[in-house]
Coordinates of N, CA and C in Angstrom, one line a residue:
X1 N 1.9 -10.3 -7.8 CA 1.4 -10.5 -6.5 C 0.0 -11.0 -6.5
X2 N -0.6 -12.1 -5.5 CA -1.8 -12.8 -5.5 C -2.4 -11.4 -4.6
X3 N -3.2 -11.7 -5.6 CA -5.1 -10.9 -4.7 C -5.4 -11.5 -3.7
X4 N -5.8 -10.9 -2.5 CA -6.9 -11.4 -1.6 C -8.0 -10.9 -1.5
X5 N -8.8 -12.5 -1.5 CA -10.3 -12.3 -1.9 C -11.3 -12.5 -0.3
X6 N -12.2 -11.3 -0.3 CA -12.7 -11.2 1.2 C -14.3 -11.4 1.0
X7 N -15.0 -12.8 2.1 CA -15.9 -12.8 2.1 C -16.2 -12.8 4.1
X8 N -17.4 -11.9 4.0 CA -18.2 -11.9 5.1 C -19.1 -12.2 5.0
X9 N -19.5 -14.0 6.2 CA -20.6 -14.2 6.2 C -21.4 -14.0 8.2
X10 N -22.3 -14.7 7.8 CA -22.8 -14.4 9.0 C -23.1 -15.7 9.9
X11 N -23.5 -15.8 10.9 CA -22.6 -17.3 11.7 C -24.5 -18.3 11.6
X12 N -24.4 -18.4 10.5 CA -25.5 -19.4 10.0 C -24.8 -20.5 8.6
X13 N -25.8 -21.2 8.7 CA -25.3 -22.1 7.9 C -25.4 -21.9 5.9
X14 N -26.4 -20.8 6.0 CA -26.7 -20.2 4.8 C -25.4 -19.7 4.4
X15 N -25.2 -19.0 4.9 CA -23.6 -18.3 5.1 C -22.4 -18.8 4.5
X16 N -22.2 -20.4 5.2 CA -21.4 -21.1 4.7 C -21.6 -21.5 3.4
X17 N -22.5 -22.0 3.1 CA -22.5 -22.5 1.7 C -22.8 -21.8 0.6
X18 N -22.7 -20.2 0.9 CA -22.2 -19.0 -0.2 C -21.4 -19.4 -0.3
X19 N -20.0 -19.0 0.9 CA -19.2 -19.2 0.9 C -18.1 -20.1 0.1
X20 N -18.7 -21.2 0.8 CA -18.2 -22.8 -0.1 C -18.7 -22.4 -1.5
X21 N -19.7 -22.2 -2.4 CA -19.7 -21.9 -3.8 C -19.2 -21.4 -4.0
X22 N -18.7 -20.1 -4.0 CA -17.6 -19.3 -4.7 C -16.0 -19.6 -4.6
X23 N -15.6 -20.2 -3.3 CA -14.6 -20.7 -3.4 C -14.4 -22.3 -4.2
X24 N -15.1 -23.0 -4.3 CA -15.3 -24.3 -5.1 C -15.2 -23.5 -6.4
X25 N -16.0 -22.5 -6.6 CA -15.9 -22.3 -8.6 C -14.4 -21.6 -8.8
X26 N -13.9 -20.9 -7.3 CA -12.8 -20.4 -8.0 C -11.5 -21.4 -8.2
X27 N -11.6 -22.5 -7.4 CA -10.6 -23.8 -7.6 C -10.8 -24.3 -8.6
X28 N -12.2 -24.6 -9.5 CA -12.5 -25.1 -10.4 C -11.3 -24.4 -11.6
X29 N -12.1 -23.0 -11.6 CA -11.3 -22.2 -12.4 C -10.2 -22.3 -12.4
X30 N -9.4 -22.6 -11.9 CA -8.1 -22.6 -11.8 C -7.6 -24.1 -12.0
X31 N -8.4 -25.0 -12.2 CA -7.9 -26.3 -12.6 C -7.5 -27.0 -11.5
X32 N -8.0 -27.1 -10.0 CA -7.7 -27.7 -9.2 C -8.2 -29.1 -9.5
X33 N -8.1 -30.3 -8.8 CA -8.2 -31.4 -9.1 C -9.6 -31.7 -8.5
X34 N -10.2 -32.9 -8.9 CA -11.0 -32.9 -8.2 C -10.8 -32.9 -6.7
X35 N -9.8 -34.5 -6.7 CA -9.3 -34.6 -5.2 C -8.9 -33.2 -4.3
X36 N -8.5 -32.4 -5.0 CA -8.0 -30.8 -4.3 C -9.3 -30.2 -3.8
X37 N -10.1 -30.3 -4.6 CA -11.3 -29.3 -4.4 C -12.0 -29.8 -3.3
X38 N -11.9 -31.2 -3.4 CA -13.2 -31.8 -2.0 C -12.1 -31.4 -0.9
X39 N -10.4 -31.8 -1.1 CA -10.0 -31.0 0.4 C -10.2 -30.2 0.7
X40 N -10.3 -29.1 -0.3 CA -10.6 -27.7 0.1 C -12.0 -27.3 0.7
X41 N -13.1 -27.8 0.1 CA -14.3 -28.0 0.5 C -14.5 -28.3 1.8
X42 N -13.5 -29.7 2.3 CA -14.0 -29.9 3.3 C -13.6 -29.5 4.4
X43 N -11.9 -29.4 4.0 CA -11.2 -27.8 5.7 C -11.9 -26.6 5.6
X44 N -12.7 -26.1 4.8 CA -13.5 -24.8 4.8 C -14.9 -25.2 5.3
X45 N -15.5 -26.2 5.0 CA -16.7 -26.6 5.7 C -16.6 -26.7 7.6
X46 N -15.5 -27.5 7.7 CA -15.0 -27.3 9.2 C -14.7 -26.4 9.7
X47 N -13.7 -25.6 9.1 CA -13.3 -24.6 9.3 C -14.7 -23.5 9.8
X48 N -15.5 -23.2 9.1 CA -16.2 -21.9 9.0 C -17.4 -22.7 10.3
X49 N -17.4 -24.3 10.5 CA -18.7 -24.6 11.1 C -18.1 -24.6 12.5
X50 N -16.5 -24.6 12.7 CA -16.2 -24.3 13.9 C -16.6 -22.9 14.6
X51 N -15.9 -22.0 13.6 CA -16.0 -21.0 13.6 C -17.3 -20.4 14.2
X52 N -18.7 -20.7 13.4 CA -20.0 -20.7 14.1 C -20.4 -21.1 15.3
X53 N -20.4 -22.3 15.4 CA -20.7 -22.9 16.5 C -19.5 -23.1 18.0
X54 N -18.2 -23.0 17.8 CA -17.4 -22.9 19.0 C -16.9 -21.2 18.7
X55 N -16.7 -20.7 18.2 CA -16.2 -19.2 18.5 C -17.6 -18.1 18.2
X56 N -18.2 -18.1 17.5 CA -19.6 -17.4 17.9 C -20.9 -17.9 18.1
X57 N -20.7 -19.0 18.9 CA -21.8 -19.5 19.3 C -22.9 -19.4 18.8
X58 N -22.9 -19.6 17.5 CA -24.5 -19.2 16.7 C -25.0 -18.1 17.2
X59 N -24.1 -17.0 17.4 CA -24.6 -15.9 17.2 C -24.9 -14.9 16.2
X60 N -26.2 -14.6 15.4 CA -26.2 -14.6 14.2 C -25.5 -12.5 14.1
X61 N -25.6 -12.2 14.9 CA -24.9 -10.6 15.5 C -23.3 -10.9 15.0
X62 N -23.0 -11.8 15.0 CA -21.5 -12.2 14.8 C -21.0 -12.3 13.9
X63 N -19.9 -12.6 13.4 CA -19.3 -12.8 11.7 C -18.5 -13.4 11.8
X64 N -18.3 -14.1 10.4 CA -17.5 -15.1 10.2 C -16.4 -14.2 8.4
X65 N -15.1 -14.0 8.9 CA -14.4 -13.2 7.9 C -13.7 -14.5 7.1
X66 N -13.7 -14.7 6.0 CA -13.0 -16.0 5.0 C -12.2 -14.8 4.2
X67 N -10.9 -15.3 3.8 CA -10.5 -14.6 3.9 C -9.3 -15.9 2.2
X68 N -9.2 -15.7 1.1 CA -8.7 -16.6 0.1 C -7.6 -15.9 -0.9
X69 N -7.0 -16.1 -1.3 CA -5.6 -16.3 -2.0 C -5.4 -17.4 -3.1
X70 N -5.1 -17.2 -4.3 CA -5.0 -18.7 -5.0 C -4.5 -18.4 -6.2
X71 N -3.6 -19.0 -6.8 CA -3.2 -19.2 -8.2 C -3.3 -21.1 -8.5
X72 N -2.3 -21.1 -9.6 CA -2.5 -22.5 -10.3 C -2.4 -23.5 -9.2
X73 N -1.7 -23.0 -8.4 CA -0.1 -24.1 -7.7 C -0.9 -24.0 -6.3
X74 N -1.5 -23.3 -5.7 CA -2.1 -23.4 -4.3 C -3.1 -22.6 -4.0
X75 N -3.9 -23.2 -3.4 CA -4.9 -22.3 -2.4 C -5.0 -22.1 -1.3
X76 N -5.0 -21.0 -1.1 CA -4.7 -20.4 0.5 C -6.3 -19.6 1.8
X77 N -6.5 -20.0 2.3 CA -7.7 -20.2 3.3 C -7.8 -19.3 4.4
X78 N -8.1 -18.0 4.9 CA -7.8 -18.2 6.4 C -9.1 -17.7 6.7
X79 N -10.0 -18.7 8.0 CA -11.0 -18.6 8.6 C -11.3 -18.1 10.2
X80 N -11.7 -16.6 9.8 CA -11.8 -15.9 11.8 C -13.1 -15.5 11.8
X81 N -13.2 -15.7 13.1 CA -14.5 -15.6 13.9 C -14.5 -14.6 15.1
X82 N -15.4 -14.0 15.4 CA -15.3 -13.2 16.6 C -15.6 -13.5 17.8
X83 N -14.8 -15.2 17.9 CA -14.9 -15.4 19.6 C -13.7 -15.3 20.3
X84 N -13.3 -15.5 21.2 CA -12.0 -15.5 22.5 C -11.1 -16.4 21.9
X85 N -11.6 -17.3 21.1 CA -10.2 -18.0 20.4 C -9.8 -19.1 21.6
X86 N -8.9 -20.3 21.5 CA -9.3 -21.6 21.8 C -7.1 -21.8 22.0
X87 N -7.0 -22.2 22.5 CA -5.7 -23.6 22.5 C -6.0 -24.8 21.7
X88 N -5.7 -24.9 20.2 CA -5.9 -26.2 19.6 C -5.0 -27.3 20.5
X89 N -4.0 -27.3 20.7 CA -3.0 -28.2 21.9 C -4.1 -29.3 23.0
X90 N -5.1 -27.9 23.1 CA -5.9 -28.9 24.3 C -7.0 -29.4 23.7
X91 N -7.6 -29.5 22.5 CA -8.2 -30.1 21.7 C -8.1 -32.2 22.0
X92 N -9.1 -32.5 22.9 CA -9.3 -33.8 22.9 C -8.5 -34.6 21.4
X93 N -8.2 -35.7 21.5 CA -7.3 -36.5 20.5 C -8.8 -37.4 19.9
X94 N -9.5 -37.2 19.4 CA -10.7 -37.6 18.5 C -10.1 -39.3 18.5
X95 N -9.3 -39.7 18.2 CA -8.7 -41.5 18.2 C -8.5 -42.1 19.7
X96 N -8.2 -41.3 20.7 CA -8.2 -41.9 22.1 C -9.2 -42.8 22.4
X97 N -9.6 -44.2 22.7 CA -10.6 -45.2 22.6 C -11.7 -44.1 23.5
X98 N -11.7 -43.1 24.8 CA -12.7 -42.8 25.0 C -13.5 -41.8 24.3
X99 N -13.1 -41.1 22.9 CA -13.2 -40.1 21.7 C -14.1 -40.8 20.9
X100 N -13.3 -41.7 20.5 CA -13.5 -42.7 19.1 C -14.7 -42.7 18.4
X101 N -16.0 -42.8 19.4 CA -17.3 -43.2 19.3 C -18.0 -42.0 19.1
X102 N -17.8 -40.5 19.4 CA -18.3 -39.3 19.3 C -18.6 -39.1 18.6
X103 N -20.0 -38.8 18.2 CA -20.7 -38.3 17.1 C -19.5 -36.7 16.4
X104 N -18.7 -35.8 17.2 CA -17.8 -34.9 16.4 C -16.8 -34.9 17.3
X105 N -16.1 -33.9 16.5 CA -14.6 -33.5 17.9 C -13.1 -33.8 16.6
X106 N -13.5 -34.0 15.4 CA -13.2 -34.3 14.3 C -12.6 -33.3 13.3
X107 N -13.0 -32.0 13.6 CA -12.9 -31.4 12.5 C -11.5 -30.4 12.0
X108 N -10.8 -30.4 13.9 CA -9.3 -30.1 13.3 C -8.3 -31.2 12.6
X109 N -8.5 -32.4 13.1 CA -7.8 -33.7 12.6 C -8.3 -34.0 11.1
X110 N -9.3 -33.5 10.8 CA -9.6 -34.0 9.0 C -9.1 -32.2 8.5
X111 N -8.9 -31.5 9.2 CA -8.5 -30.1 8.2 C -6.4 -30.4 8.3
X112 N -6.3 -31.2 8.9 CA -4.8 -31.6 8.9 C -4.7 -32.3 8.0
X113 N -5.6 -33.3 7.8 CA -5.3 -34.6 6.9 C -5.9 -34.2 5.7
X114 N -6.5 -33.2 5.3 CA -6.9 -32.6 4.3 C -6.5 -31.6 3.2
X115 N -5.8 -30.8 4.1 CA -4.5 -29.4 3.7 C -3.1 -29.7 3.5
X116 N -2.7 -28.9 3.2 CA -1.3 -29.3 2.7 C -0.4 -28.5 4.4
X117 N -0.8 -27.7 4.6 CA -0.2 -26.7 5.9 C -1.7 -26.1 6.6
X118 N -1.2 -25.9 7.6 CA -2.7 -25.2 8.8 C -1.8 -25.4 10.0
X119 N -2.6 -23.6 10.2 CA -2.0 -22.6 10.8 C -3.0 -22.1 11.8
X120 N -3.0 -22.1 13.1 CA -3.7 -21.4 14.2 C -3.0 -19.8 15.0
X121 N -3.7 -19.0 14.4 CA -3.5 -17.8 14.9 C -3.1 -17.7 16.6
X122 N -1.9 -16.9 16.8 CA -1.9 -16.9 18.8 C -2.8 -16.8 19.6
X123 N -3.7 -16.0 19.7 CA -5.5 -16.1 20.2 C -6.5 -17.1 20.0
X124 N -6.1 -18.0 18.4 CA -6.7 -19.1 18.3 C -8.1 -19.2 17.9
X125 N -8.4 -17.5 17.3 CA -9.5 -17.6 16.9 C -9.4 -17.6 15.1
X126 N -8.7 -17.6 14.5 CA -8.5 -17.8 13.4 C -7.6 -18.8 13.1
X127 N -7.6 -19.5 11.9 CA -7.0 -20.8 10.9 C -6.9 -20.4 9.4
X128 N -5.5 -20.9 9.1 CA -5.0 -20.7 7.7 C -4.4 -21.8 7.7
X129 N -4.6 -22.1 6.2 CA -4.6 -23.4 5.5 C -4.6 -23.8 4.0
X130 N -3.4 -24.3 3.7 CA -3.0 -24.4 2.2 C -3.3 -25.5 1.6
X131 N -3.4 -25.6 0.6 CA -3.8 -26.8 -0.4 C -2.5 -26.4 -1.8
X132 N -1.9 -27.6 -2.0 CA -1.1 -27.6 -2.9 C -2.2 -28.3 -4.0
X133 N -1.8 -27.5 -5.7 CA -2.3 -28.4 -6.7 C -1.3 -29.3 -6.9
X134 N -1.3 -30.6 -7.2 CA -0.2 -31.3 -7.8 C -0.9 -32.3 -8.7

């Protein structure tokens, strides 16, 4: 049976990129690819900056729980925050010509095209998300 590995950070940016280090060394370790690790890197970078900024509003009182899983063959992700949680459904379409030009609004459509599966909790304040090694 896989371990689950728990980090609590705090809804700053310092935060994240603990975070992101120890999960990067632990994909390393395990022989992820390169190409695997920057996906992973980068649904977890969105992931956790959503997390910050749309579910606890840079509130630094707040937390952000990461929450990892992983052997040879996959890595497994899930990122919750302590806000009211969202409808991804109603998430503007970032490609619609009036989106297009937005400096963000990006960051669930590159954790789709980046993971292998992603998953939104019924409240919608948490995300889980696989990466296959192949």
């Amino acid at each position: 049976m896989q371990e689950w590995h728990e980090i609590i950070i705090p809804s700053t940016p310092q935060g994240r990129r603990q975070a992101e280090a120890e999960i990067m060394t632990r994909a390393q370790e395990l022989g992820f690819s390169q190409e695997a690790t920057f996906s992973i890197k980068l649904a977890l970078e969105e992931a956790v900056t959503n997390a910050i900024k749309h579910g606890n509003h840079f509130d630094k009182t707040k937390k952000v729980l990461i929450l990892y899983c992983c052997n040879h063959k996959n890595f497994t992700l899930t990122v919750r925050d302590e806000g009211e949680g969202f409808d991804p459904e109603k998430v503007p379409d970032p490609t619609a010509p009036e989106n297009i030009r937005l400096p963000y609004g990006r960051g669930i459509m590159l954790m789709n095209a980046y993971m292998d599966r992603i998953e939104f909790s019924p409240k919608g304040n948490e995300v889980t998300m696989v990466k296959e090694n192949r």
